[in-house]
CSV table of C-alpha atoms and ligand atoms in Angstrom, one decimal:
chain,number,residue,atom,x,y,z
E,1,MET,CA,23.6,-10.5,-73.7
E,2,LYS,CA,23.3,-13.8,-75.5
E,3,GLU,CA,19.7,-14.3,-76.7
E,4,ASP,CA,19.3,-17.6,-74.8
E,5,LYS,CA,19.6,-15.7,-71.5
E,6,LEU,CA,16.4,-13.8,-72.2
E,7,VAL,CA,13.1,-15.5,-71.6
E,8,SER,CA,11.4,-15.4,-75.1
E,9,GLN,CA,8.4,-13.4,-76.0
E,10,GLU,CA,6.5,-16.6,-76.6
E,11,GLU,CA,7.3,-17.9,-73.1
E,12,ILE,CA,6.1,-14.6,-71.6
E,13,LEU,CA,2.9,-14.7,-73.7
E,14,LEU,CA,2.2,-18.2,-72.6
E,15,GLN,CA,2.4,-17.1,-68.9
E,16,LYS,CA,0.0,-14.2,-69.7
E,17,GLU,CA,-2.4,-16.8,-71.1
E,18,TYR,CA,-2.1,-18.7,-67.9
E,19,MET,CA,-2.9,-15.6,-66.0
E,20,GLN,CA,-6.2,-15.3,-67.9
E,21,LYS,CA,-6.9,-19.0,-67.4
E,22,VAL,CA,-6.4,-18.6,-63.6
E,23,LYS,CA,-8.6,-15.6,-63.6
E,24,SER,CA,-11.5,-17.3,-65.4
E,25,ARG,CA,-11.2,-20.5,-63.4
E,26,LYS,CA,-11.3,-18.6,-60.1
E,27,GLY,CA,-14.7,-17.0,-60.9
E,28,ASP,CA,-16.1,-13.6,-60.1
E,29,GLY,CA,-16.2,-13.5,-56.3
E,30,THR,CA,-13.4,-11.6,-54.4
E,31,GLN,CA,-10.5,-13.8,-53.7
E,32,TYR,CA,-7.5,-12.7,-51.7
E,33,ALA,CA,-3.8,-13.3,-52.0
E,34,PHE,CA,-1.0,-12.7,-49.5
E,35,VAL,CA,2.7,-12.5,-50.5
E,36,ASP,CA,5.1,-12.7,-47.6
E,37,THR,CA,8.8,-11.8,-48.2
E,38,TYR,CA,12.0,-12.8,-46.4
E,39,GLY,CA,15.6,-11.7,-47.3
E,40,CYS,CA,17.0,-8.9,-49.3
E,41,GLN,CA,15.6,-6.1,-51.4
E,42,GLN,CA,16.0,-8.2,-54.5
E,43,ASN,CA,13.5,-10.6,-53.0
E,44,GLU,CA,11.2,-7.6,-52.2
E,45,ALA,CA,11.5,-6.7,-55.9
E,46,ASP,CA,10.6,-10.2,-56.9
E,47,SER,CA,7.6,-10.1,-54.6
E,48,GLU,CA,6.4,-7.0,-56.3
E,49,ILE,CA,6.3,-9.0,-59.5
E,50,LEU,CA,4.4,-11.9,-57.8
E,51,ARG,CA,1.9,-9.3,-56.6
E,52,GLY,CA,1.6,-7.8,-60.0
E,53,MET,CA,0.9,-11.3,-61.5
E,54,LEU,CA,-1.7,-12.0,-58.7
E,55,ILE,CA,-3.5,-8.8,-59.4
E,56,GLU,CA,-3.5,-9.6,-63.1
E,57,MET,CA,-5.0,-13.0,-62.2
E,58,GLY,CA,-7.9,-11.2,-60.5
E,59,TYR,CA,-6.8,-11.4,-56.8
E,60,THR,CA,-7.1,-8.7,-54.2
E,61,LEU,CA,-4.1,-8.3,-52.1
E,62,THR,CA,-4.3,-8.8,-48.3
E,63,LYS,CA,-1.9,-9.0,-45.4
E,64,SER,CA,-3.9,-11.5,-43.5
E,65,GLU,CA,-3.0,-15.2,-43.7
E,66,GLU,CA,-6.5,-16.1,-42.5
E,67,GLU,CA,-8.2,-14.2,-45.2
E,68,ALA,CA,-6.0,-15.3,-48.1
E,69,ASP,CA,-7.1,-17.8,-50.7
E,70,VAL,CA,-3.5,-17.9,-52.0
E,71,ILE,CA,-0.4,-17.5,-49.8
E,72,VAL,CA,3.0,-17.1,-51.4
E,73,ILE,CA,6.1,-17.2,-49.2
E,74,ASN,CA,9.1,-15.8,-50.9
E,75,THR,CA,12.1,-17.2,-49.0
E,76,CYS,CA,15.7,-16.5,-48.2
E,77,ALA,CA,18.6,-19.0,-47.6
E,78,VAL,CA,21.4,-16.7,-46.6
E,79,ARG,CA,21.6,-17.8,-42.9
E,80,GLU,CA,20.1,-20.6,-41.0
E,81,HIS,CA,18.0,-18.2,-39.0
E,82,ALA,CA,16.2,-17.0,-42.1
E,83,GLU,CA,15.3,-20.6,-43.0
E,84,MET,CA,14.2,-21.5,-39.5
E,85,ARG,CA,11.8,-18.5,-39.5
E,86,VAL,CA,10.3,-19.5,-42.8
E,87,LEU,CA,9.8,-23.1,-41.7
E,88,GLY,CA,8.3,-22.0,-38.4
E,89,ASN,CA,5.8,-19.8,-40.1
E,90,VAL,CA,5.0,-22.3,-42.8
E,91,GLY,CA,4.4,-24.8,-40.0
E,92,GLN,CA,1.8,-22.4,-38.4
E,93,LEU,CA,-0.1,-22.3,-41.6
E,94,VAL,CA,-1.5,-25.8,-40.9
E,95,HIS,CA,-4.0,-24.1,-38.6
E,96,THR,CA,-5.2,-21.5,-41.2
E,97,LYS,CA,-5.5,-24.2,-43.8
E,98,ASP,CA,-7.6,-26.3,-41.4
E,99,LYS,CA,-10.1,-23.5,-41.3
E,100,LYS,CA,-9.9,-22.8,-45.0
E,101,PRO,CA,-9.1,-26.2,-46.7
E,102,ASN,CA,-9.1,-24.8,-50.2
E,103,GLN,CA,-6.3,-22.3,-49.4
E,104,ILE,CA,-3.3,-22.7,-51.7
E,105,ILE,CA,0.1,-22.4,-50.0
E,106,ALA,CA,3.1,-21.7,-52.2
E,107,ILE,CA,6.8,-21.4,-51.3
E,108,CYS,CA,9.3,-19.9,-53.7
E,109,GLY,CA,12.6,-18.1,-53.7
E,110,CYS,CA,16.1,-18.9,-52.6
E,111,MET,CA,15.5,-21.4,-49.8
E,112,VAL,CA,13.6,-23.8,-52.2
E,113,GLN,CA,16.3,-23.5,-54.9
E,114,GLN,CA,18.1,-26.1,-52.7
E,115,GLY,CA,17.2,-29.7,-53.3
E,116,HIS,CA,17.4,-30.7,-49.6
E,117,MET,CA,14.9,-28.1,-48.6
E,118,VAL,CA,12.5,-29.1,-51.3
E,119,GLU,CA,12.7,-32.7,-50.0
E,120,LYS,CA,12.1,-31.5,-46.5
E,121,ILE,CA,8.9,-29.6,-47.5
E,122,LYS,CA,7.7,-32.6,-49.6
E,123,LYS,CA,8.1,-34.9,-46.6
E,124,SER,CA,7.2,-32.8,-43.6
E,125,TYR,CA,4.9,-30.0,-44.8
E,126,HIS,CA,2.0,-31.7,-46.5
E,127,HIS,CA,-0.2,-28.6,-46.4
E,128,VAL,CA,2.1,-26.8,-48.9
E,129,ASN,CA,0.7,-27.1,-52.4
E,130,LEU,CA,3.4,-25.5,-54.6
E,131,VAL,CA,7.1,-25.1,-54.3
E,132,PHE,CA,9.1,-23.3,-57.0
E,133,GLY,CA,12.7,-22.1,-57.0
E,134,THR,CA,14.1,-18.7,-58.2
E,135,HIS,CA,14.5,-19.8,-61.8
E,136,ALA,CA,10.8,-20.6,-62.1
E,137,LEU,CA,9.6,-17.2,-60.8
E,138,TYR,CA,8.2,-16.0,-64.2
E,139,ARG,CA,6.3,-19.3,-64.5
E,140,PHE,CA,4.2,-18.8,-61.4
E,141,PRO,CA,0.9,-18.3,-63.3
E,142,GLU,CA,1.3,-21.7,-65.0
E,143,LEU,CA,2.3,-23.4,-61.8
E,144,LEU,CA,-0.6,-21.9,-59.9
E,145,PHE,CA,-2.9,-23.1,-62.7
E,146,ARG,CA,-1.5,-26.6,-62.4
E,147,VAL,CA,-2.2,-26.6,-58.7
E,148,MET,CA,-5.7,-25.4,-59.2
E,149,THR,CA,-6.6,-27.9,-61.9
E,150,GLY,CA,-4.7,-31.0,-60.7
E,151,LYS,CA,-4.9,-33.1,-57.6
E,152,LYS,CA,-1.2,-33.3,-57.0
E,153,ARG,CA,1.2,-31.0,-55.2
E,154,VAL,CA,3.6,-29.2,-57.6
E,155,PHE,CA,7.4,-29.1,-57.1
E,156,GLU,CA,9.4,-27.1,-59.6
E,157,LEU,CA,13.1,-27.1,-59.1
E,158,ILE,CA,15.3,-26.4,-62.2
E,159,ASP,CA,19.0,-26.3,-62.1
E,160,SER,CA,20.1,-23.4,-64.3
E,161,ASP,CA,22.5,-20.5,-64.6
E,162,GLY,CA,19.5,-18.3,-64.7
E,163,ARG,CA,17.8,-16.2,-67.3
E,164,ILE,CA,16.2,-12.7,-67.4
E,165,PHE,CA,12.6,-12.0,-68.1
E,166,GLU,CA,11.0,-8.7,-69.0
E,167,ASP,CA,7.5,-7.3,-69.4
E,168,MET,CA,5.7,-8.9,-66.4
E,169,PRO,CA,3.3,-6.9,-64.3
E,170,VAL,CA,4.8,-5.3,-61.2
E,171,TYR,CA,2.8,-4.0,-58.2
E,172,ARG,CA,4.6,-1.3,-56.1
E,173,GLU,CA,2.8,-0.3,-52.9
E,174,ASN,CA,4.7,3.0,-52.5
E,175,SER,CA,4.7,5.2,-55.6
E,176,THR,CA,7.5,7.4,-54.3
E,177,LYS,CA,10.1,4.8,-53.8
E,178,ALA,CA,10.9,2.1,-56.4
E,179,TRP,CA,13.2,-0.9,-56.4
E,180,VAL,CA,14.6,-1.8,-59.8
E,181,SER,CA,16.6,-4.9,-60.4
E,182,ILE,CA,19.3,-4.2,-62.9
E,183,MET,CA,21.1,-7.5,-62.7
E,184,TYR,CA,20.7,-10.9,-61.1
E,185,GLY,CA,22.9,-13.6,-59.7
E,186,CYS,CA,26.5,-13.7,-58.5
E,187,ASN,CA,29.8,-15.0,-59.8
E,188,ASN,CA,31.9,-14.4,-56.8
E,189,PHE,CA,31.5,-17.5,-54.8
E,190,CYS,CA,32.5,-16.1,-51.4
E,191,SER,CA,33.3,-19.3,-49.5
E,192,TYR,CA,30.6,-18.8,-46.9
E,193,CYS,CA,27.7,-17.7,-49.2
E,194,ILE,CA,24.8,-19.7,-50.7
E,195,VAL,CA,23.6,-16.9,-53.0
E,196,PRO,CA,25.6,-18.0,-56.2
E,197,TYR,CA,24.1,-21.5,-55.8
E,198,VAL,CA,20.5,-20.3,-55.5
E,199,ARG,CA,20.5,-17.3,-57.8
E,200,GLY,CA,22.7,-18.5,-60.7
E,201,ARG,CA,25.3,-16.6,-62.6
E,202,GLU,CA,25.5,-12.8,-63.1
E,203,ARG,CA,23.3,-11.5,-65.8
E,204,SER,CA,22.5,-7.9,-66.6
E,205,ARG,CA,19.3,-6.4,-68.0
E,206,ARG,CA,19.6,-4.5,-71.2
E,207,PRO,CA,20.2,-0.8,-70.5
E,208,GLU,CA,17.3,0.3,-72.7
E,209,MET,CA,14.9,-1.8,-70.6
E,210,ILE,CA,16.2,-0.3,-67.4
E,211,ILE,CA,16.0,3.3,-68.8
E,212,SER,CA,12.5,2.8,-70.1
E,213,GLU,CA,11.3,1.3,-66.8
E,214,ILE,CA,12.8,4.1,-64.7
E,215,THR,CA,11.5,6.8,-67.1
E,216,LYS,CA,8.0,5.5,-66.6
E,217,LEU,CA,8.4,5.3,-62.9
E,218,ILE,CA,9.5,8.9,-62.7
E,219,GLU,CA,6.6,10.0,-64.9
E,220,ASN,CA,4.3,8.2,-62.4
E,221,GLY,CA,5.7,10.0,-59.4
E,222,ALA,CA,8.7,7.9,-58.2
E,223,ARG,CA,11.3,10.2,-56.6
E,224,ASP,CA,13.7,7.6,-55.2
E,225,VAL,CA,15.0,4.7,-57.3
E,226,THR,CA,17.2,2.0,-55.9
E,227,LEU,CA,19.1,-0.1,-58.4
E,228,LEU,CA,19.4,-3.6,-57.2
E,229,GLY,CA,21.8,-6.5,-57.8
E,230,GLN,CA,23.8,-8.9,-55.6
E,231,ASN,CA,26.8,-7.3,-57.1
E,232,VAL,CA,25.4,-4.2,-58.7
E,233,ASN,CA,28.7,-2.6,-59.7
E,234,SER,CA,29.7,-5.5,-61.9
E,235,TYR,CA,26.7,-4.5,-64.1
E,236,GLY,CA,27.3,-4.9,-67.9
E,237,LYS,CA,30.2,-7.4,-67.8
E,238,ASP,CA,28.1,-10.1,-69.5
E,239,LEU,CA,26.5,-7.8,-72.1
E,240,ASP,CA,27.8,-7.7,-75.7
E,241,GLU,CA,27.7,-3.9,-75.8
E,242,ASN,CA,30.3,-1.6,-74.1
E,243,ILE,CA,28.6,-0.5,-70.9
E,244,ASP,CA,29.6,-0.6,-67.3
E,245,PHE,CA,27.8,0.4,-64.1
E,246,ALA,CA,29.2,4.0,-64.1
E,247,GLU,CA,27.9,4.5,-67.7
E,248,LEU,CA,24.5,3.1,-66.6
E,249,LEU,CA,24.4,5.6,-63.8
E,250,GLU,CA,25.1,8.5,-66.2
E,251,ARG,CA,22.3,7.4,-68.5
E,252,ILE,CA,19.9,7.1,-65.6
E,253,ASN,CA,21.0,10.5,-64.3
E,254,ALA,CA,20.1,12.0,-67.7
E,255,ILE,CA,16.4,10.9,-67.3
E,256,PRO,CA,14.4,14.2,-66.9
E,257,GLY,CA,12.9,15.0,-63.4
E,258,GLU,CA,14.0,15.5,-59.8
E,259,PHE,CA,14.7,12.2,-58.2
E,260,LYS,CA,17.4,10.3,-56.3
E,261,ILE,CA,19.3,7.3,-57.5
E,262,ARG,CA,20.6,4.7,-55.0
E,263,PHE,CA,22.1,1.3,-55.6
E,264,MET,CA,23.0,-1.8,-53.7
E,265,THR,CA,24.9,-4.0,-53.1
E,266,SER,CA,28.4,-3.0,-54.3
E,267,HIS,CA,31.4,-5.3,-54.1
E,268,PRO,CA,34.7,-3.8,-53.2
E,269,LYS,CA,36.5,-5.7,-55.9
E,270,ASP,CA,34.4,-4.0,-58.6
E,271,ALA,CA,34.4,-0.5,-57.0
E,272,THR,CA,36.6,1.8,-58.9
E,273,GLU,CA,37.7,5.4,-59.0
E,274,ARG,CA,35.7,5.8,-62.2
E,275,LEU,CA,32.6,4.8,-60.2
E,276,PHE,CA,33.2,7.4,-57.5
E,277,LYS,CA,34.0,10.1,-60.1
E,278,THR,CA,30.7,9.3,-61.8
E,279,MET,CA,28.8,9.4,-58.5
E,280,ALA,CA,30.2,12.8,-57.7
E,281,LYS,CA,29.4,14.1,-61.2
E,282,CYS,CA,25.8,12.8,-61.4
E,283,GLU,CA,23.7,15.2,-59.3
E,284,LYS,CA,20.9,12.7,-58.8
E,285,VAL,CA,23.1,9.9,-57.4
E,286,ALA,CA,22.9,9.8,-53.5
E,287,HIS,CA,26.3,10.1,-51.8
E,288,HIS,CA,26.0,6.9,-50.0
E,289,ILE,CA,27.5,3.5,-50.7
E,290,HIS,CA,26.8,0.1,-49.1
E,291,LEU,CA,30.1,-1.6,-49.4
E,292,PRO,CA,30.4,-4.8,-47.4
E,293,PHE,CA,33.9,-5.6,-46.1
E,294,GLN,CA,33.0,-8.8,-44.1
E,295,SER,CA,36.3,-8.9,-42.2
E,296,GLY,CA,39.2,-6.7,-41.4
E,297,SER,CA,41.7,-9.5,-41.4
E,298,ASN,CA,43.5,-10.3,-44.6
E,299,ARG,CA,43.9,-13.9,-43.7
E,300,ILE,CA,40.2,-14.3,-43.2
E,301,LEU,CA,39.4,-12.2,-46.4
E,302,LYS,CA,41.5,-14.7,-48.3
E,303,LEU,CA,39.7,-17.7,-46.8
E,304,MET,CA,36.4,-15.9,-47.6
E,305,ASN,CA,37.6,-15.5,-51.3
E,306,ARG,CA,36.7,-11.9,-51.3
E,307,GLY,CA,39.3,-10.7,-53.7
E,308,TYR,CA,40.6,-7.7,-51.9
E,309,THR,CA,42.7,-6.8,-48.8
E,310,ARG,CA,42.0,-4.5,-45.9
E,311,GLU,CA,44.4,-2.0,-47.4
E,312,LYS,CA,42.7,-2.0,-50.7
E,313,TYR,CA,39.4,-1.5,-49.0
E,314,ALA,CA,40.7,1.5,-47.0
E,315,GLU,CA,42.1,2.9,-50.2
E,316,LEU,CA,38.7,2.7,-51.9
E,317,ILE,CA,37.1,4.6,-49.0
E,318,LYS,CA,39.7,7.3,-49.1
E,319,CYS,CA,39.3,7.6,-52.9
E,320,ALA,CA,35.5,7.9,-52.6
E,321,ARG,CA,35.9,10.6,-49.9
E,322,THR,CA,38.2,12.6,-52.1
E,323,TYR,CA,35.5,12.9,-54.8
E,324,MET,CA,32.6,13.2,-52.3
E,325,PRO,CA,33.7,14.6,-48.9
E,326,ASP,CA,30.1,14.2,-47.6
E,327,ILE,CA,29.7,10.5,-48.6
E,328,SER,CA,28.4,8.0,-46.0
E,329,PHE,CA,29.3,4.4,-45.9
E,330,THR,CA,27.4,1.3,-44.6
E,331,SER,CA,28.7,-2.2,-44.6
E,332,ASP,CA,28.1,-5.9,-43.7
E,333,VAL,CA,30.3,-7.8,-41.4
E,334,ILE,CA,30.5,-11.5,-40.6
E,335,VAL,CA,31.6,-12.4,-37.1
E,336,GLY,CA,33.1,-15.8,-36.3
E,337,PHE,CA,34.0,-17.1,-39.8
E,338,PRO,CA,35.5,-20.6,-39.4
E,339,GLY,CA,39.0,-20.3,-37.8
E,340,GLU,CA,38.7,-16.6,-37.0
E,341,SER,CA,41.0,-15.9,-34.1
E,342,ASN,CA,40.9,-13.1,-31.5
E,343,GLU,CA,43.6,-11.4,-33.5
E,344,ASP,CA,41.7,-11.6,-36.7
E,345,PHE,CA,38.7,-10.2,-35.0
E,346,ASP,CA,40.7,-7.3,-33.5
E,347,GLU,CA,41.5,-6.4,-37.1
E,348,THR,CA,37.8,-6.2,-37.9
E,349,ILE,CA,37.3,-3.9,-34.9
E,350,SER,CA,40.2,-1.7,-35.9
E,351,LEU,CA,38.9,-1.4,-39.5
E,352,VAL,CA,35.5,-0.3,-38.1
E,353,GLU,CA,37.2,2.3,-36.0
E,354,ASP,CA,39.3,3.5,-38.8
E,355,ILE,CA,36.6,3.9,-41.4
E,356,GLY,CA,33.6,5.2,-39.4
E,357,PHE,CA,30.5,3.7,-40.9
E,358,ASP,CA,27.1,5.3,-40.7
E,359,ALA,CA,25.6,1.9,-39.9
E,360,LEU,CA,26.8,-1.7,-39.9
E,361,PHE,CA,24.8,-4.9,-40.6
E,362,THR,CA,26.5,-7.5,-38.4
E,363,PHE,CA,26.0,-11.3,-38.8
E,364,ILE,CA,27.3,-14.3,-36.9
E,365,TYR,CA,28.6,-16.8,-39.4
E,366,SER,CA,26.1,-19.4,-40.4
E,367,LYS,CA,27.1,-22.6,-42.0
E,368,ARG,CA,25.6,-23.1,-45.4
E,369,LYS,CA,25.4,-26.6,-46.8
E,370,GLY,CA,27.3,-27.0,-50.1
E,371,THR,CA,29.6,-24.0,-49.6
E,372,PRO,CA,33.4,-24.4,-49.1
E,373,ALA,CA,33.4,-22.7,-45.7
E,374,ALA,CA,31.0,-25.4,-44.4
E,375,GLU,CA,34.0,-27.9,-44.7
E,376,MET,CA,36.4,-25.7,-42.7
E,377,GLU,CA,37.4,-26.3,-39.1
E,378,ASP,CA,35.4,-24.0,-36.8
E,379,PRO,CA,36.7,-24.4,-33.3
E,380,THR,CA,35.4,-21.1,-31.8
E,381,THR,CA,32.4,-21.6,-29.5
E,382,ARG,CA,29.1,-20.0,-30.1
E,383,GLU,CA,29.5,-18.1,-26.8
E,384,GLU,CA,32.9,-16.6,-27.9
E,385,LYS,CA,31.4,-15.6,-31.2
E,386,GLY,CA,28.5,-13.9,-29.3
E,387,GLN,CA,31.0,-12.0,-27.2
E,388,ARG,CA,32.8,-10.8,-30.3
E,389,PHE,CA,29.5,-9.8,-31.8
E,390,ASP,CA,28.6,-7.7,-28.7
E,391,ARG,CA,32.0,-6.0,-28.7
E,392,LEU,CA,31.5,-5.0,-32.3
E,393,LEU,CA,28.1,-3.6,-31.6
E,394,LYS,CA,29.4,-1.5,-28.8
E,395,VAL,CA,32.2,0.0,-31.0
E,396,GLN,CA,29.8,0.8,-33.8
E,397,SER,CA,27.3,2.3,-31.3
E,398,LYS,CA,29.9,4.8,-30.1
E,399,ILE,CA,30.7,5.8,-33.7
E,400,ALA,CA,27.0,6.2,-34.5
E,401,GLU,CA,26.5,8.4,-31.4
E,402,LYS,CA,29.3,10.6,-32.6
E,403,TYR,CA,27.7,11.0,-36.0
E,404,ALA,CA,24.4,11.8,-34.4
E,405,GLU,CA,26.0,14.6,-32.3
E,406,GLU,CA,27.5,16.1,-35.4
E,407,LEU,CA,24.2,16.1,-37.3
E,408,LEU,CA,22.2,17.9,-34.6
E,409,GLY,CA,21.2,21.4,-35.7
E,410,LYS,CA,22.2,20.8,-39.4
E,411,THR,CA,19.9,21.4,-42.3
E,412,VAL,CA,19.6,18.6,-44.8
E,413,ARG,CA,17.7,18.0,-48.0
E,414,VAL,CA,15.3,15.1,-47.7
E,415,LEU,CA,12.7,13.3,-49.7
E,416,ILE,CA,9.3,12.7,-47.9
E,417,GLU,CA,8.4,9.1,-48.5
E,418,ASN,CA,5.3,8.5,-46.4
E,419,ASP,CA,2.6,9.9,-44.1
E,420,GLU,CA,2.1,7.5,-41.3
E,421,GLY,CA,-0.6,9.6,-39.7
E,422,GLY,CA,-0.8,11.3,-36.3
E,423,ASP,CA,-0.5,14.9,-35.2
E,424,VAL,CA,3.3,15.3,-35.0
E,425,TYR,CA,6.2,13.6,-36.7
E,426,ASN,CA,3.8,11.9,-39.1
E,427,LEU,CA,6.0,12.2,-42.1
E,428,VAL,CA,8.8,9.7,-42.8
E,429,ALA,CA,11.6,11.2,-44.9
E,430,ARG,CA,15.1,10.1,-46.0
E,431,THR,CA,18.3,12.0,-46.2
E,432,ASP,CA,20.6,11.7,-49.2
E,433,THR,CA,22.8,9.5,-47.1
E,434,ASN,CA,19.9,7.1,-46.6
E,435,ARG,CA,19.0,8.0,-43.0
E,436,PRO,CA,15.3,8.1,-42.0
E,437,ILE,CA,14.0,11.3,-40.4
E,438,ARG,CA,10.6,12.1,-39.0
E,439,LEU,CA,8.9,15.5,-39.7
E,440,THR,CA,5.6,17.1,-39.1
E,441,GLY,CA,3.5,18.2,-42.1
E,442,CYS,CA,0.6,17.5,-44.4
E,443,SER,CA,0.3,14.4,-46.6
E,444,GLU,CA,0.5,16.5,-49.8
E,445,LEU,CA,4.2,16.7,-49.1
E,446,VAL,CA,4.8,13.0,-49.8
E,447,GLY,CA,7.0,12.7,-52.8
E,448,LYS,CA,8.5,16.2,-52.4
E,449,PHE,CA,12.0,17.2,-51.6
E,450,VAL,CA,12.3,19.7,-48.7
E,451,ASN,CA,15.0,21.1,-46.4
E,452,ALA,CA,14.8,19.9,-42.8
E,453,LYS,CA,16.6,21.1,-39.7
E,454,ILE,CA,17.6,18.2,-37.5
E,455,GLU,CA,16.3,18.9,-34.0
E,456,VAL,CA,16.5,15.5,-32.3
E,457,CYS,CA,19.2,13.0,-33.3
E,458,SER,CA,20.1,9.7,-31.7
E,459,LYS,CA,21.9,6.8,-33.2
E,460,TRP,CA,18.6,5.2,-33.9
E,461,SER,CA,16.4,8.0,-35.1
E,462,MET,CA,16.1,11.6,-36.2
E,463,GLU,CA,13.4,14.2,-35.9
E,464,GLY,CA,13.3,17.6,-37.5
E,465,ARG,CA,11.4,20.6,-38.8
E,466,ILE,CA,10.7,21.5,-42.4
E,467,VAL,CA,12.4,24.9,-43.1
E,468,ASP,CA,11.2,25.6,-46.6
R,501,SAH,N1,26.0,-9.6,-52.5
R,501,SAH,C1,26.1,-8.9,-51.3
R,501,SAH,C2,25.4,-9.5,-50.1
R,501,SAH,C3,24.7,-10.7,-50.1
R,501,SAH,S1,24.1,-11.4,-48.6
R,501,SAH,C4,27.6,-8.7,-51.0
R,501,SAH,O1,28.4,-9.5,-51.5
R,501,SAH,O2,27.9,-7.8,-50.3
R,501,SAH,C5,24.1,-10.1,-47.4
R,501,SAH,C6,25.1,-10.3,-46.3
R,501,SAH,O3,24.8,-11.5,-45.6
R,501,SAH,C7,26.5,-10.5,-46.8
R,501,SAH,O4,27.1,-9.3,-47.1
R,501,SAH,C8,27.2,-11.2,-45.6
R,501,SAH,O5,27.6,-10.2,-44.6
R,501,SAH,C9,26.0,-11.9,-45.0
R,501,SAH,N2,26.2,-13.4,-45.2
R,501,SAH,C10,26.2,-14.0,-46.3
R,501,SAH,N3,26.4,-15.4,-46.1
R,501,SAH,C11,26.5,-15.5,-44.8
R,501,SAH,C12,26.7,-16.6,-43.9
R,501,SAH,N4,26.8,-17.8,-44.4
R,501,SAH,N5,26.7,-16.4,-42.6
R,501,SAH,C13,26.5,-15.2,-42.1
R,501,SAH,N6,26.4,-14.1,-42.8
R,501,SAH,C14,26.3,-14.2,-44.2
R,502,SF4,FE1,27.4,-13.9,-51.6
R,502,SF4,FE2,29.8,-12.9,-52.1
R,502,SF4,FE3,28.1,-13.0,-54.1
R,502,SF4,FE4,27.8,-11.3,-52.1
R,502,SF4,S1,29.4,-11.3,-53.6
R,502,SF4,S2,26.2,-12.6,-53.0
R,502,SF4,S3,28.5,-12.4,-50.3
R,502,SF4,S4,29.0,-14.8,-53.0
R,503,F3S,FE1,18.5,-14.2,-49.2
R,503,F3S,FE2,18.3,-14.9,-51.7
R,503,F3S,FE3,18.5,-12.4,-51.0
R,503,F3S,S1,19.4,-16.0,-50.1
R,503,F3S,S2,19.7,-12.4,-49.1
R,503,F3S,S3,16.8,-13.6,-50.5
R,503,F3S,S4,19.4,-13.4,-52.8
């Protein structure tokens, strides 16, 4: 990686100084901070850094907007619905701020990496004190200090390809499961997607930083590590050393201890036989892959700029199953991309039937300002798109029911993630293939791998009994 992509040690130290400045300015009394997150796991991971910084600055975390002295809303821009939810909730904060006039309200993340959104907040949301885009995340302490000491609202929007920062505090609520970002940004520019515009270009963390973070996590009790990136399997392409995602998996697999390795999201264009071979070989890597196909129609895939065909996708699935017969697949689908015809949509349905996904995340196309698809003709009505969407859900639901029937009575190895309390089915565990299952047992079992017999199984949930 070129040095200029890494935030320098001096810049990090400066932010650490600001953390201390905020801490002393704030005084000794307990003050609360609330971080609310929208969007993908990568945003969740960013929020864990925001929380880590807030704790370092002397705040106590809360989940109550009324109690909070500082509220940070980490936003998503991927669909209009996500943005509407954020704006709706930010609007409501007028009332909490009325009762607590010194409350600081900050908005960060993908939504406010767009100029038109920053303008909107400037004009119509006067109770918001601080707005900063994705590229300014590591500068949160400095920006917060500026809000505390100045009289003006602070808006920080930098246009950048993005950089990487290391060595910032992270607060993880659950010590068993950990998200670890291994790369940021996206170079793919799928024609419907806003992510490359708000997250910058692909950049990978150095392998030794990733290995040392995961080693520490495992030493501290983590048993399930999910590697994150918008395009996780293109890891390493921008680094000056010879390493790809498969090699990184091998190195992580070699870290001592019993734990699971997961990753998301993979792009079909970068999924290779080598990756599947490595997954099969590395005993800690879960046999599950989230591999979004988006559409089953080659015409639409081309318009989407996805870089593969339906045939290539089916081949990949077949190849993965050759190496790992028990592998499970999940995927994302967009319904109603501009110009999608009934015939195109039939192709999506047939692909879903052919492959047999464990679960699907289905989205109705949402127009994103500044993307090429926003300029395409979109004659299909909302109602028609809704009908297609329902049809897809029904097809997938049948498949999920079939899988559920097959699982009933089987014994599977699971990791117990959490004790949610209660007399029965208090434990939440997860199968290798990333499905949640509820079990009964004591809280000492959290963080342990056990064998569980599946006794109740529907397409939504599973319940079972610990058998060892
Ligand atoms: N990088 C990942 C996913 C990023 S966004 C990937 O390429 O797979 C998560 C999902 O949101 C996408 O897979 C896609 O299905 C959906 N999505 C992205 N942009 C969208 C849009 N404009 N309208 C509807 N769904 C969208
Ligand atoms: Fe968006 Fe495509 Fe990049 Fe995924 S690969 S983040 S869908 S542009
Ligand atoms: Fe949303 Fe940004 Fe993730 S747009 S999906 S939070 S990368």
